[in-house]
Amino acid sequence: MTETGDKIRLDLWLWYARFFKTRSLASKVCKAHKVRVNGEHSKKASTTITPGDVLTFPQGPHVRVVKVLACGERRGPATEAQALYEDLSPIEEQVKAKREEAKTAPALREAGSGRPTKAERRAIDKLMDR
């Protein structure tokens, strides 16, 4: 199951590096064409990657860009997994960008303030038996 040397399957490496909880989740993301290897969409989970490749993939609400440093031998502890890659897009920057975006986005109206919406007006009419 484990490939030794300079090459490894994409889904296996994503699982080893602890980006996904199970190998099947990593495989699903790969099969959905959501992973890019060196800028090109990966069409299957069995795509072979080598150290030096740059991977781009979604992880939750964030887009991760990582450079493969080593292939890995097993799914070890987090410290071992972090040695397999170099993070090229820190999540802190993405979180900061989302906060800035949220500040400039139009504010949503709090419930019960201002004029009632159409749904609220209908609920009031139903309550008053109109």
C-alpha atoms as one frame of an Amber mdcrd trajectory, in Angstrom:
protein
   0.000   0.000   0.000   2.832   2.396   0.788   5.122   3.491  -1.980   8.698
   4.097  -0.969  11.134   6.336  -2.757  10.437   9.564  -4.536   6.836   8.982
  -5.642   3.531   8.542  -3.821  -0.186   8.571  -4.638  -1.881  11.943  -4.192
  -4.701  10.735  -1.924  -2.285   8.782   0.244   0.001  11.801   0.681  -2.920
  14.097   1.579  -3.935  11.582   4.229  -0.354  11.139   5.523   0.032  14.923
   5.803  -3.191  15.014   7.853  -5.110  17.360   5.573  -8.020  14.886   5.549
  -9.275  12.657   8.342  -9.631   9.556   6.165  -8.057   8.398   2.952 -11.498
   8.018   1.383 -12.205  11.735   1.981  -8.901  12.623   0.329  -9.788  10.342
  -2.558 -13.219  11.970  -2.991 -11.668  15.447  -3.199  -9.188  14.193  -5.796
 -11.879  12.470  -7.865 -13.996  15.647  -7.799 -11.158  17.460  -9.661 -10.647
  19.872  -6.768  -6.914  19.266  -6.361  -4.338  20.932  -8.578  -0.843  19.539
  -8.953   1.566  22.183 -10.254  -1.385  24.235 -11.524  -3.107  21.410 -13.418
  -6.270  19.678 -12.199  -5.705  16.158 -10.985  -8.189  13.822 -12.610  -7.728
  10.884 -10.243  -6.624   9.990  -6.749  -3.830   7.796  -8.042  -1.933  10.731
  -9.534   1.727  10.364  -8.629   3.384  13.271  -6.845   7.031  13.871  -5.985
   8.867  16.232  -3.634   8.856  19.739  -5.085   5.299  19.568  -6.453   2.897
  22.353  -5.466  -0.625  21.284  -4.490  -3.695  23.524  -4.337  -6.876  22.172
  -2.756  -9.845  23.264  -0.633  -9.904  22.389   3.052 -13.045  23.549   4.770
 -13.590  27.264   4.049  -9.929  27.774   3.103  -7.882  27.096  -0.013  -4.545
  25.499   0.858  -1.418  25.860  -1.248   1.390  23.570  -0.121   4.738  22.456
  -1.470   5.570  18.771  -1.047   8.885  18.354   0.803   8.826  14.586   1.396
   6.654  11.603   0.532   6.317  10.087   3.980   6.247   6.494   5.111   3.168
   6.449   7.366   0.406   8.575   8.873   2.254   9.594  11.975   1.805  12.325
  14.566   1.102  15.931  13.581   4.729  17.004  13.996   5.814  14.291  11.564
   3.049  15.255   9.138   4.037  18.941   9.177   7.539  17.969   8.056   6.076
  16.619   4.790   5.066  20.018   3.404   5.679  23.751   3.387   2.581  25.914
   3.656   2.677  28.593   0.948  -0.612  30.240   1.899  -0.948  30.644   5.653
  -4.531  30.475   6.868  -4.008  33.606   8.993  -3.868  35.708   5.825  -7.107
  34.169   4.553  -8.820  34.742   7.902  -7.672  38.366   7.859  -9.012  38.820
   4.316 -12.389  37.342   5.331 -12.601  39.735   8.286 -11.921  42.711   6.010
 -14.535  41.446   3.571 -17.069  41.070   6.386 -16.451  44.664   7.485 -17.218
  46.039   4.023 -20.226  43.757   3.406 -23.649  45.313   3.918 -24.984  44.678
   7.397 -27.980  42.404   7.782 -31.029  43.733   9.570 -31.558  42.433  13.065
 -34.843  40.658  13.634 -37.517  42.925  15.115 -35.891  46.208  14.104 -37.400
  48.552  11.547 -40.346  47.749   9.348 -41.482  44.128   9.298 -40.612  41.995
   6.319 -43.314  40.401   4.226 -42.994  37.103   6.133 -43.101  38.915   9.482
 -46.150  40.925   8.401 -47.981  37.743   7.401 -47.115  36.188  10.769 -48.506
  39.289  12.539 -51.680  39.166  10.448 -52.104  35.472  11.254 -51.605  36.193
  14.963 -54.180  39.029  14.892 -56.666  36.899  12.876 -56.868  39.382  10.006
